[in-house]
Tab-separated table of C-alpha atoms and ligand atoms in Angstrom:
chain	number	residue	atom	x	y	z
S	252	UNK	CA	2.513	-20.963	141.383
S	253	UNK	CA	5.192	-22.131	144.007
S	254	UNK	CA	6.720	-19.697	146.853
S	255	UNK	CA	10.225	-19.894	147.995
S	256	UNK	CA	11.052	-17.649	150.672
S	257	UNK	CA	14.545	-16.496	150.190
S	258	UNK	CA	16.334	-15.389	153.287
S	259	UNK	CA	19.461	-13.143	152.924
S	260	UNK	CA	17.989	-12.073	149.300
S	261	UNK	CA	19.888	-8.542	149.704
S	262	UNK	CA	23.192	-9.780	150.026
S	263	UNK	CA	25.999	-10.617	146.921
S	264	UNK	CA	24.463	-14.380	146.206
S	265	UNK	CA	21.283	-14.184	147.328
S	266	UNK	CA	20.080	-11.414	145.332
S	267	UNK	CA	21.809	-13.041	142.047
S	268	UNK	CA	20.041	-16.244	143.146
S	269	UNK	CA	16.440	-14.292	143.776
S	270	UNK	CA	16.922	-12.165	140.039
S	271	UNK	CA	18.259	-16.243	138.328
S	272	UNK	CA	15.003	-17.431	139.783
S	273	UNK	CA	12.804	-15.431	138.475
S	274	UNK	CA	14.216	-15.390	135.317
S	275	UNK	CA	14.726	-18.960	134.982
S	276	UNK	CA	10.849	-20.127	136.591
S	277	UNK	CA	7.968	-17.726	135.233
S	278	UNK	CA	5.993	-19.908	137.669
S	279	UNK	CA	7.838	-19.048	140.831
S	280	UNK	CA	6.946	-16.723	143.132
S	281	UNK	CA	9.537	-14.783	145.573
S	282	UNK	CA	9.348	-13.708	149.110
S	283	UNK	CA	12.717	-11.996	149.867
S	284	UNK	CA	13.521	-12.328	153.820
S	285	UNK	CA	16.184	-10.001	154.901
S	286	UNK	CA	18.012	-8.011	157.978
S	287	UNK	CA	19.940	-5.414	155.674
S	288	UNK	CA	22.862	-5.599	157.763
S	289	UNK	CA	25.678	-3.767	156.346
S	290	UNK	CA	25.842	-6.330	153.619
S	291	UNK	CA	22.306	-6.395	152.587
S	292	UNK	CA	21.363	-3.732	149.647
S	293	UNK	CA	18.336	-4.044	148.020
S	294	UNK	CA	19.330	-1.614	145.213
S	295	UNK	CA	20.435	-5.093	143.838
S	296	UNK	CA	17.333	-6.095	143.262
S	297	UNK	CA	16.101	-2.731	141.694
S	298	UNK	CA	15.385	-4.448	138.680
S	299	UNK	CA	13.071	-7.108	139.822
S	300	UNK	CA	11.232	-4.549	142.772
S	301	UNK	CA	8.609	-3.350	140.411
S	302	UNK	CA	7.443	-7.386	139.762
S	303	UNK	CA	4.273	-9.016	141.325
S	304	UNK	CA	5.844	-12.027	141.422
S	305	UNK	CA	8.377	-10.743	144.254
S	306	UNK	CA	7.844	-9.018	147.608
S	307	UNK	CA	10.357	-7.304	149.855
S	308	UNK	CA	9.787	-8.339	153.998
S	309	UNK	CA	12.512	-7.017	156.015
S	310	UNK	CA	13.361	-8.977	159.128
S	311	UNK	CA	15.677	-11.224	161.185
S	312	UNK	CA	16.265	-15.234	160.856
S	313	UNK	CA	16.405	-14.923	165.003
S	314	UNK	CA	13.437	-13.482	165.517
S	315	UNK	CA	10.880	-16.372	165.580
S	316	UNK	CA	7.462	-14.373	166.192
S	317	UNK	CA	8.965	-12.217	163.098
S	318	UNK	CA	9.302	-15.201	161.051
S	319	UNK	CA	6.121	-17.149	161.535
S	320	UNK	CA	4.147	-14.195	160.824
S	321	UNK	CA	6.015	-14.260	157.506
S	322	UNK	CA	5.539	-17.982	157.249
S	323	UNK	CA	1.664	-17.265	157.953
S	324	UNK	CA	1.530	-14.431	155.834
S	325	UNK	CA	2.463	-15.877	152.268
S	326	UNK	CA	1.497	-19.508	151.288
S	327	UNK	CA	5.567	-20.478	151.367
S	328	UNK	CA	6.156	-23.927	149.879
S	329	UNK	CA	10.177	-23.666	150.158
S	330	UNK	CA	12.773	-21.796	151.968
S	331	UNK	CA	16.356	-21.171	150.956
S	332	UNK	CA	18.714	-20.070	153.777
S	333	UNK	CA	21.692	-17.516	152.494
S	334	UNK	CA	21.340	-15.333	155.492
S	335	UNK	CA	24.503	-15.245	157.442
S	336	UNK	CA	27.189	-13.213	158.424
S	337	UNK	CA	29.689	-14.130	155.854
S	338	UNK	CA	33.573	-12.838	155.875
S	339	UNK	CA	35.613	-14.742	157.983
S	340	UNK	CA	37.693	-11.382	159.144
S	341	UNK	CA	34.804	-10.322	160.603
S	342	UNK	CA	34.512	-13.310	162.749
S	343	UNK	CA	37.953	-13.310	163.671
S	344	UNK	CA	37.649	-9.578	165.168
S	345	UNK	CA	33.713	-10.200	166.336
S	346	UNK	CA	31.983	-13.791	166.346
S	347	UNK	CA	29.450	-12.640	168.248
S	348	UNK	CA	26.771	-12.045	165.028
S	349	UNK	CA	28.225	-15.088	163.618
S	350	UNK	CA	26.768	-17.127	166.464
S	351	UNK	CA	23.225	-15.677	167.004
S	352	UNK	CA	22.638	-15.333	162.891
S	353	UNK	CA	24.692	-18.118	161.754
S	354	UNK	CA	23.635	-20.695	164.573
S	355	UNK	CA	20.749	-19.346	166.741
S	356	UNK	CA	18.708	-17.767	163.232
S	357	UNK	CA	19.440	-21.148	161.635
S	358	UNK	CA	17.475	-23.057	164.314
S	359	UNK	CA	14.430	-20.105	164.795
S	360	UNK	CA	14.023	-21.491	161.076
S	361	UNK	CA	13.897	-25.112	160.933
S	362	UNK	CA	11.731	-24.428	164.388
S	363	UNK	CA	8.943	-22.253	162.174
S	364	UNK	CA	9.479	-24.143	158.791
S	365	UNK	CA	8.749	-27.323	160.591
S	366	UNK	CA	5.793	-25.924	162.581
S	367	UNK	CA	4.287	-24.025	159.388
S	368	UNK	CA	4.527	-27.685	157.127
S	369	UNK	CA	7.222	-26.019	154.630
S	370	UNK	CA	7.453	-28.840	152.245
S	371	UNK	CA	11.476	-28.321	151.583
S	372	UNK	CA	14.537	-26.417	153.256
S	373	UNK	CA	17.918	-25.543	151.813
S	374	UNK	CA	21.049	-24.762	153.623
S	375	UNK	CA	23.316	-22.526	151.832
S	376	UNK	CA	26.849	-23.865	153.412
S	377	UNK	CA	30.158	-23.806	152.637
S	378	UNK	CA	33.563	-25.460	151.905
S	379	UNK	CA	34.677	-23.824	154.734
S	380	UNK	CA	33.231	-26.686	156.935
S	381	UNK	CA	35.785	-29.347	155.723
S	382	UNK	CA	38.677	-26.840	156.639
S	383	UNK	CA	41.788	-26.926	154.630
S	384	UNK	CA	43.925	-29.005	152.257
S	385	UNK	CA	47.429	-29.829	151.725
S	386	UNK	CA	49.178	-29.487	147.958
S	387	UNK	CA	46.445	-32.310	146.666
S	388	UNK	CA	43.113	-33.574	147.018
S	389	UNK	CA	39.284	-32.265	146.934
S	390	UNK	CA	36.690	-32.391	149.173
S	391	UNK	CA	34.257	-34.578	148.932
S	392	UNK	CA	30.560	-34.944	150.750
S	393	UNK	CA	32.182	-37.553	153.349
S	394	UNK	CA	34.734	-35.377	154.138
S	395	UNK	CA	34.665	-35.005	158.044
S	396	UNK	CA	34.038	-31.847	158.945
S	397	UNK	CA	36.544	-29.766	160.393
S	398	UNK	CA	35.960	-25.558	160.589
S	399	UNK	CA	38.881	-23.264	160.959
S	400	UNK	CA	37.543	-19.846	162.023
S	401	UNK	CA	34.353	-19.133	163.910
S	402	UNK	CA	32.546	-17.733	160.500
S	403	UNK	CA	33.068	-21.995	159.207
S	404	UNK	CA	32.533	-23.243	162.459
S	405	UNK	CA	29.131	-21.298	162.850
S	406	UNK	CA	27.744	-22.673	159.478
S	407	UNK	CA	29.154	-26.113	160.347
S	408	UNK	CA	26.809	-26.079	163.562
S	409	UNK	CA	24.288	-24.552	161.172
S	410	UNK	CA	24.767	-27.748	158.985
S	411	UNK	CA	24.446	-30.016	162.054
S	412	UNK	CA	21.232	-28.598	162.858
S	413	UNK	CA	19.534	-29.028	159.794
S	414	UNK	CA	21.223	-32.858	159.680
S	415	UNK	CA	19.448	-33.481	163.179
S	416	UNK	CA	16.245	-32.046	162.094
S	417	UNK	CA	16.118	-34.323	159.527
S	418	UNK	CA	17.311	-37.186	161.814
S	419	UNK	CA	15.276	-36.359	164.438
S	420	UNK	CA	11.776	-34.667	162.839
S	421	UNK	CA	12.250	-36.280	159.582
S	422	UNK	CA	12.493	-32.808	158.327
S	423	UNK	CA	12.766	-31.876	154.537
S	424	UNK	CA	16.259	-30.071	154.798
S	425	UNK	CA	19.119	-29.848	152.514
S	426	UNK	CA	22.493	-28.744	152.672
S	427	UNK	CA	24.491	-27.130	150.043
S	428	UNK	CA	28.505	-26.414	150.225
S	429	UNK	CA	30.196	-24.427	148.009
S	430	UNK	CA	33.044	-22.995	147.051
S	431	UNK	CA	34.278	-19.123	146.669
S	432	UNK	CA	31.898	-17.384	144.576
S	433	UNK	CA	32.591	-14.164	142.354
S	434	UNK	CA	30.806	-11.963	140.245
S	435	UNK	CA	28.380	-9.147	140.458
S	436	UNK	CA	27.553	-7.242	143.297
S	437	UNK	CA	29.513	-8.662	145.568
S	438	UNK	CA	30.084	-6.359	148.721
S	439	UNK	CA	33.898	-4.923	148.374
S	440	UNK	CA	35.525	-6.338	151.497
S	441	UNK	CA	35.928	-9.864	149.769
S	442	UNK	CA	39.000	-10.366	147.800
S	443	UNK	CA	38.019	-9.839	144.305
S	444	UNK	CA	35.702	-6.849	144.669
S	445	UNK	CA	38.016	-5.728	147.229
S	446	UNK	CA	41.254	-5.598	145.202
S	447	UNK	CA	39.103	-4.731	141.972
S	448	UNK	CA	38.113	-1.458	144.080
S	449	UNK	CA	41.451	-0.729	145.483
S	450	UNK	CA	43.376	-0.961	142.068
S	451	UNK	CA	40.986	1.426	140.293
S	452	UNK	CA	41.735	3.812	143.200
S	453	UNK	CA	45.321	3.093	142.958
S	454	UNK	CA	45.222	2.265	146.409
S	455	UNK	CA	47.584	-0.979	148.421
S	456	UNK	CA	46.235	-4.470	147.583
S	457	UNK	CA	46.547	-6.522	150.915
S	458	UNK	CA	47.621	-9.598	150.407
S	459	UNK	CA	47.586	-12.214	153.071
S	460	UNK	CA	50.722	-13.703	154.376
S	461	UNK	CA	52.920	-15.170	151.210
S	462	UNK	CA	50.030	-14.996	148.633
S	463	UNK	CA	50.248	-19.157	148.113
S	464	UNK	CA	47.271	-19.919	149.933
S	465	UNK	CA	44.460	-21.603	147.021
S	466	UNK	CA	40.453	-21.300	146.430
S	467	UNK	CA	38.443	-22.547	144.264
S	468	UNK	CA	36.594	-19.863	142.218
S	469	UNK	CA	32.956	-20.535	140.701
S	470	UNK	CA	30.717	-17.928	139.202
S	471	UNK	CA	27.858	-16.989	140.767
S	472	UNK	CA	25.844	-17.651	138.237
S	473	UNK	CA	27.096	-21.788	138.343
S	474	UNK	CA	26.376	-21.666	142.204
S	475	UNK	CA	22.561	-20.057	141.704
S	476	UNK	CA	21.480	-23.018	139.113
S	477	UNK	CA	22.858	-25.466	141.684
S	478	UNK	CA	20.939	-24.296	144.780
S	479	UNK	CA	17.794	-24.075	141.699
S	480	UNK	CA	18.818	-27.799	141.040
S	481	UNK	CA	18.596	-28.581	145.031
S	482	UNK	CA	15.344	-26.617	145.445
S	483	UNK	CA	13.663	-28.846	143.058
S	484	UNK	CA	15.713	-32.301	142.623
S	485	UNK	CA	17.671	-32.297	145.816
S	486	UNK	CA	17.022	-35.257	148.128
S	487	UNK	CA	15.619	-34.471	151.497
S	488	UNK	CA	18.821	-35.613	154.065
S	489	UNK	CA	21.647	-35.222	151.240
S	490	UNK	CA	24.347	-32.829	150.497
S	491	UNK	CA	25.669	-31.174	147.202
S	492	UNK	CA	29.062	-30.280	147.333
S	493	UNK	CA	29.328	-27.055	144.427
S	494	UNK	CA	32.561	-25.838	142.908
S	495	UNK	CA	33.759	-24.488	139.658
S	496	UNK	CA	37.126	-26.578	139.263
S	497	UNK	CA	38.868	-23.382	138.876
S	498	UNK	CA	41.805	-23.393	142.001
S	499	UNK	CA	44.572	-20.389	142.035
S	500	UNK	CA	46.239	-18.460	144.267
S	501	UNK	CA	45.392	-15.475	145.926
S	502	UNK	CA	49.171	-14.119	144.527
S	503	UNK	CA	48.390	-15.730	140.959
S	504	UNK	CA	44.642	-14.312	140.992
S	505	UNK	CA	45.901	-10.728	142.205
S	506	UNK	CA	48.526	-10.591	138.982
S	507	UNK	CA	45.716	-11.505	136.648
S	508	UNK	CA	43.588	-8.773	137.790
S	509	UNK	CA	46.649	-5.926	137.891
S	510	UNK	CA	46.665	-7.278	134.823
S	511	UNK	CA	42.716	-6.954	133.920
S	512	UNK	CA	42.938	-3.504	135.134
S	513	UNK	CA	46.324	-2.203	133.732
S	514	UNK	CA	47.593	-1.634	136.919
S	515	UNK	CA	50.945	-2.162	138.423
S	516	UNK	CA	52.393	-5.072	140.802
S	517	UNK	CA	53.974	-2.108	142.735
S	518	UNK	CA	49.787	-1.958	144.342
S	519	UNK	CA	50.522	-5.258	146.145
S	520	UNK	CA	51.291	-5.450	149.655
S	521	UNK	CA	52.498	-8.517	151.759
S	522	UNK	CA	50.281	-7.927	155.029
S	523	UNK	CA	50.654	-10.296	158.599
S	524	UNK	CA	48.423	-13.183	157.960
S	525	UNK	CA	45.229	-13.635	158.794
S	526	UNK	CA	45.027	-15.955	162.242
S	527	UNK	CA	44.169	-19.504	161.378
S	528	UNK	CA	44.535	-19.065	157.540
S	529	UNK	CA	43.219	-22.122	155.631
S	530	UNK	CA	45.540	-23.242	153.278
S	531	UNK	CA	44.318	-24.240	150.113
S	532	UNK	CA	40.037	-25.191	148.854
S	533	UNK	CA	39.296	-27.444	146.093
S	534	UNK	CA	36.012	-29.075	145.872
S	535	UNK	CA	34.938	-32.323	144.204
S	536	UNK	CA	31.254	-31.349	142.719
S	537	UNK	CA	30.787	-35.026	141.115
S	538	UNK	CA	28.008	-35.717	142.836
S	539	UNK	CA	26.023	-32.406	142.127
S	540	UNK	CA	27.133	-33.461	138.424
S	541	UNK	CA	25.718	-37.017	138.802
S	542	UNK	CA	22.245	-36.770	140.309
S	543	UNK	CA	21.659	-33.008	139.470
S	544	UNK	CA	22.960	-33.198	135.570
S	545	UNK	CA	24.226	-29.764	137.236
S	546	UNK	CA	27.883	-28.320	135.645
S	547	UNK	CA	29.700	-25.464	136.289
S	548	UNK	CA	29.605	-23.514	132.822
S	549	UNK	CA	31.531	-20.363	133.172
S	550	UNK	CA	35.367	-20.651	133.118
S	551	UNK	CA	37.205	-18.522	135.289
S	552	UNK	CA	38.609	-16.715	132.471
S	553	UNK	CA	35.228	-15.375	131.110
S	554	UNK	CA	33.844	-14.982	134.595
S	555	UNK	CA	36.822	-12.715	135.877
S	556	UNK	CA	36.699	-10.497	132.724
S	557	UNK	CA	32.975	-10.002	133.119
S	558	UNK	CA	33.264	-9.334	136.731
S	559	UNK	CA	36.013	-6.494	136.078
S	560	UNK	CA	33.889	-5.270	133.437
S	561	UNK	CA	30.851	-4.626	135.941
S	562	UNK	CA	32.512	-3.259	138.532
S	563	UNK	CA	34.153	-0.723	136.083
S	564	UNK	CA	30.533	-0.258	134.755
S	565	UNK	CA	28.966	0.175	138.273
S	566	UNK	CA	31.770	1.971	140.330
S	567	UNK	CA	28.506	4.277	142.034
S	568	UNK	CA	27.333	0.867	143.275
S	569	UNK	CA	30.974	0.366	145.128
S	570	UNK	CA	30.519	4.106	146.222
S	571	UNK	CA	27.328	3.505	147.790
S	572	UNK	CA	28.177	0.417	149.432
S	573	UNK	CA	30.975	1.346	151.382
S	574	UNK	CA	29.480	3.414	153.964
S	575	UNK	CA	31.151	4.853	156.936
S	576	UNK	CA	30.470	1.891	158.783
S	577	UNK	CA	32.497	0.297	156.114
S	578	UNK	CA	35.438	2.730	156.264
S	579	UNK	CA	35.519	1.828	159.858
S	580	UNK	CA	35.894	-1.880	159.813
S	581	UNK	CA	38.648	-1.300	156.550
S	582	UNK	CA	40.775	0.719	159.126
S	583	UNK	CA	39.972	-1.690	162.167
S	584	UNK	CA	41.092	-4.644	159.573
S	585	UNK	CA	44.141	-2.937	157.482
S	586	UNK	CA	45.223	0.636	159.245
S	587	UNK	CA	47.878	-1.241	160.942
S	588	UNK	CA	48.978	-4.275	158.316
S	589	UNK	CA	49.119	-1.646	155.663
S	590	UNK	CA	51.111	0.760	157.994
S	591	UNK	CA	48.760	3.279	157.622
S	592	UNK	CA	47.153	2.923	161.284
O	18	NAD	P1	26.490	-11.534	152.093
O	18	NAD	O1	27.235	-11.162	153.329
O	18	NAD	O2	26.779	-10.806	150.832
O	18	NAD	O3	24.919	-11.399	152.349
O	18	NAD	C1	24.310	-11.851	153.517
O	18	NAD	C2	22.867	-11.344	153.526
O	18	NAD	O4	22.218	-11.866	154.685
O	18	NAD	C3	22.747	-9.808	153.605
O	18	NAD	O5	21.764	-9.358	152.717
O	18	NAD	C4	22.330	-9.558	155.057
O	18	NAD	O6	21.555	-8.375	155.208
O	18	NAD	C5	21.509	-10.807	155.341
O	18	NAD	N1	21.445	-11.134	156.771
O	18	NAD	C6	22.483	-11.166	157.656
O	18	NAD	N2	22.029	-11.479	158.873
O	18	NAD	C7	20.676	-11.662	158.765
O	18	NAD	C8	19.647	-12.006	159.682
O	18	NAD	N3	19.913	-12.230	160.974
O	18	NAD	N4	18.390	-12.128	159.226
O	18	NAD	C9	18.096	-11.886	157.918
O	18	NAD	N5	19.025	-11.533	157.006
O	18	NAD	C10	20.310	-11.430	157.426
O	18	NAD	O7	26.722	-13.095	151.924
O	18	NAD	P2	26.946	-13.954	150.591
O	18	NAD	O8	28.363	-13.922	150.222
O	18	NAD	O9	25.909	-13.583	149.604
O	18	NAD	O10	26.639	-15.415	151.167
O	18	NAD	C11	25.302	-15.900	151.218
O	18	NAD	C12	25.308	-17.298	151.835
O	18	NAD	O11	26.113	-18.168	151.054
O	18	NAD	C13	25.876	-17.347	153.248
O	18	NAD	O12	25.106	-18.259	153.995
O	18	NAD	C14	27.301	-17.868	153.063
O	18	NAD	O13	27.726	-18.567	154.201
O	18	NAD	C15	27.104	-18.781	151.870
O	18	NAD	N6	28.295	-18.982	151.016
O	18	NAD	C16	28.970	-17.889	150.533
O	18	NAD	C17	30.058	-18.098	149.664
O	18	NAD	C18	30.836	-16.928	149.081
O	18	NAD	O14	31.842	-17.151	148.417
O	18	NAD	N7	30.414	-15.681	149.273
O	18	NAD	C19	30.430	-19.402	149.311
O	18	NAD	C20	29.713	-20.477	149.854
O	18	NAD	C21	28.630	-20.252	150.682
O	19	DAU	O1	34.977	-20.909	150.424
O	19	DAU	C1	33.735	-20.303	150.577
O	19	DAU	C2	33.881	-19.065	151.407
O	19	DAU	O2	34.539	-18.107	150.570
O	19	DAU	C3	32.543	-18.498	151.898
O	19	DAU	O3	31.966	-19.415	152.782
O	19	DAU	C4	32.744	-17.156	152.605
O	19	DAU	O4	31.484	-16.598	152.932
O	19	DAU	C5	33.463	-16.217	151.648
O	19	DAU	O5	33.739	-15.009	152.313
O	19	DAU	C6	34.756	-16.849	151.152
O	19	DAU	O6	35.721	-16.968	152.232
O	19	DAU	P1	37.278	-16.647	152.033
O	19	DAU	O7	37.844	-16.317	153.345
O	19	DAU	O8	37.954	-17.691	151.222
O	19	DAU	O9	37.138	-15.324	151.082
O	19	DAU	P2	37.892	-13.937	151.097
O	19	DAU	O10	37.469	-13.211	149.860
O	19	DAU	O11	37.765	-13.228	152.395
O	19	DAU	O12	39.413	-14.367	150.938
O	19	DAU	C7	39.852	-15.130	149.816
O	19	DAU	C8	41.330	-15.414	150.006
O	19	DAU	O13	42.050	-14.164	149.904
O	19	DAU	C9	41.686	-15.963	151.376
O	19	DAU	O14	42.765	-16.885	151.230
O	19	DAU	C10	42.159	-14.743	152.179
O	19	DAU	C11	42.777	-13.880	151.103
O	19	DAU	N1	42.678	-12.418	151.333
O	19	DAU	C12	41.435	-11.893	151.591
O	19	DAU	C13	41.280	-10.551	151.811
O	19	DAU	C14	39.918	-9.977	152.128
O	19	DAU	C15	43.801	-11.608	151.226
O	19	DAU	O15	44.917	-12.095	150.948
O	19	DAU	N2	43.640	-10.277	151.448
O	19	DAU	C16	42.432	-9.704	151.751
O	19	DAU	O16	42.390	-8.465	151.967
């Protein structure tokens, strides 16, 4: 039976990818690595806590003696990286947990993976590393890399550190870039979950500067099976772009879920921009396609109107998450755009 340590397991992907996993490999065994920051919950993994083929090991990507002991503890073949600080707003207002989890925790774990022998390493990255696009084009794997805000500019380094590992050490790292997920459990300060919340509480939907700016939107699900494919097909030195060929804009994908939700366009508010704003994502996953046999399989469509459904299904699970410590960054981020401050 293999072991893949997960780090970041409690957060919105990892915790889909740790509950894919075990569904999908009756084989694999899963060691769950994670801080709980504010975005780490492990009631998302209720239903997998009770199995013997997962454990729980709280703990920090920074702190190396905490690592190796989990390293030393379980017989860990793999490790997949999804621990980060995630939400670019965040950085913007604070980069200072970007740097030491994004950059400094990234290094503490190629240092132990490489000292304990851990056979393979994947880097959960980002788009975000490329930067932005005009009206056309996609991003491929040569695209040079070119962060924005100091959330893609600490997972670029990230990136680079892995890349020199394997340069350097001949280390068995992977990178993996993808696109903006949605789906379940995703913590409400993203836009979907965000704007999902707000228009069930008939409260303001904030939307950044004119609305026009473009992501590309892949399930969750579609980005789980293609770390899966990495973990056991990916080649050691190469990256896998992932996206789910579904582009809109954030004014476009705001109207659809008003729409979703039977709520009126009166809810949306033009806010000041957010500094730095990347303009438009698309990503070209045709090499993920090629040497994976990987394919996004949920279209946007189905994938919205599920993800509406679940939050209107789990609206205790929004409650929960937003904390006070929540409430406080909302008003830090919005009490003045939305007038309110
Ligand atoms: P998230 O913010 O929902 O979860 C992050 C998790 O990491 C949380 O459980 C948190 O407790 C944990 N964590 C934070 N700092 C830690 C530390 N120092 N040590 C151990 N655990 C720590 O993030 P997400 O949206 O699930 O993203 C997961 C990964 O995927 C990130 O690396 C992110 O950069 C990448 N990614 C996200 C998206 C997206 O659209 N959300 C797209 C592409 C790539
Ligand atoms: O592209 C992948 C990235 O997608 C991941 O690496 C990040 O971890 C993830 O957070 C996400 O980054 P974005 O900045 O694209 O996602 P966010 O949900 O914050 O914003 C999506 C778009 O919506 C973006 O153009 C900003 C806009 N927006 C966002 C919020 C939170 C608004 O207009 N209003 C808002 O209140």
């Amino acid at each position: 039976m293999s072991c893949v340590l997960v780090t970041g397991g409690c957060g919105f992907i990892g915790s889909n990818f740790i509950r894919w996993l075990l569904e999908d490999d009756p084989e694999v065994r899963v060691v769950n690595f994670d801080k709980l920051t504010y975005a780490g919950n492990l009631e998302n993994l209720a239903s997998v806590a009770e199995s013997d083929r997962y454990e729980f090991c709280p703990g920090d990507i920074s702190d190396r003696e905490r690592v190796d002991g989990v390293l030393k503890q379980f017989d860990i073949d793999a490790i997949v990286n999804f621990a980060a600080e995630s939400h670019v707003d965040r950085s913007i207002l604070d980069s200072t947990p970007f740097i030491q989890t994004n950059i400094v925790g990234t290094q503490v774990l190629i240092d132990a993976a490489r000292a304990a022998g851990t056979n393979r390493f994947v880097q959960v990255s980002t788009d975000e590393v490329y930067g932005s696009l005009g009206a056309t084009g996609a991003f491929t794997e040569e695209t040079p890399l070119a962060p924005n805000s100091p959330y893609a500019a600490s997972k670029t380094a990230a990136d680079l550190l892995v890349r020199a590992a394997v340069h350097t050490h001949d280390f068995p790292g992977i990178v993996t870039r993808c696109s903006n997920n949605y789906g379940p459990y995703q913590f409400p300060e993203k836009l979907i979950p965000l704007f999902i919340s707000n228009a069930l509480d008939h409260q303001p939907l904030p939307v950044y500067g004119d609305g026009e700016n473009v992501r590309d939107w892949i399930h969750v699900s579609d980005h789980c099976s293609g770390v899966a494919a990495v973990l056991r097909e990916g080649v050691m030195g190469d990256v896998y772009n992932f996206g789910g060929r579904a582009e809109m804009s954030n004014i476009g994908l705001t109207r659809r879920l008003l729409e979703l939700l039977d709520r009126p366009e009166s809810l949306i508010r033009f806010v000041p921009d957010r500094p730095g704003h990347d303009q438009r994502y698309a990503i070209d996953c045709t090499h993920a396609e090629d040497e994976l046999g990987w394919k996004p399989t949920v279209s946007f469509d189905e994938g919205l109107a599920d993800t509406v459904e679940w939050y209107l299904q789990n609206a205790n699970w929004v409650e929960r998450v937003r904390s006070g410590a929540y409430r406080e960054y909302y008003e830090q981020q919005y009490g003045e755009r939305l007038g309110e401050g």
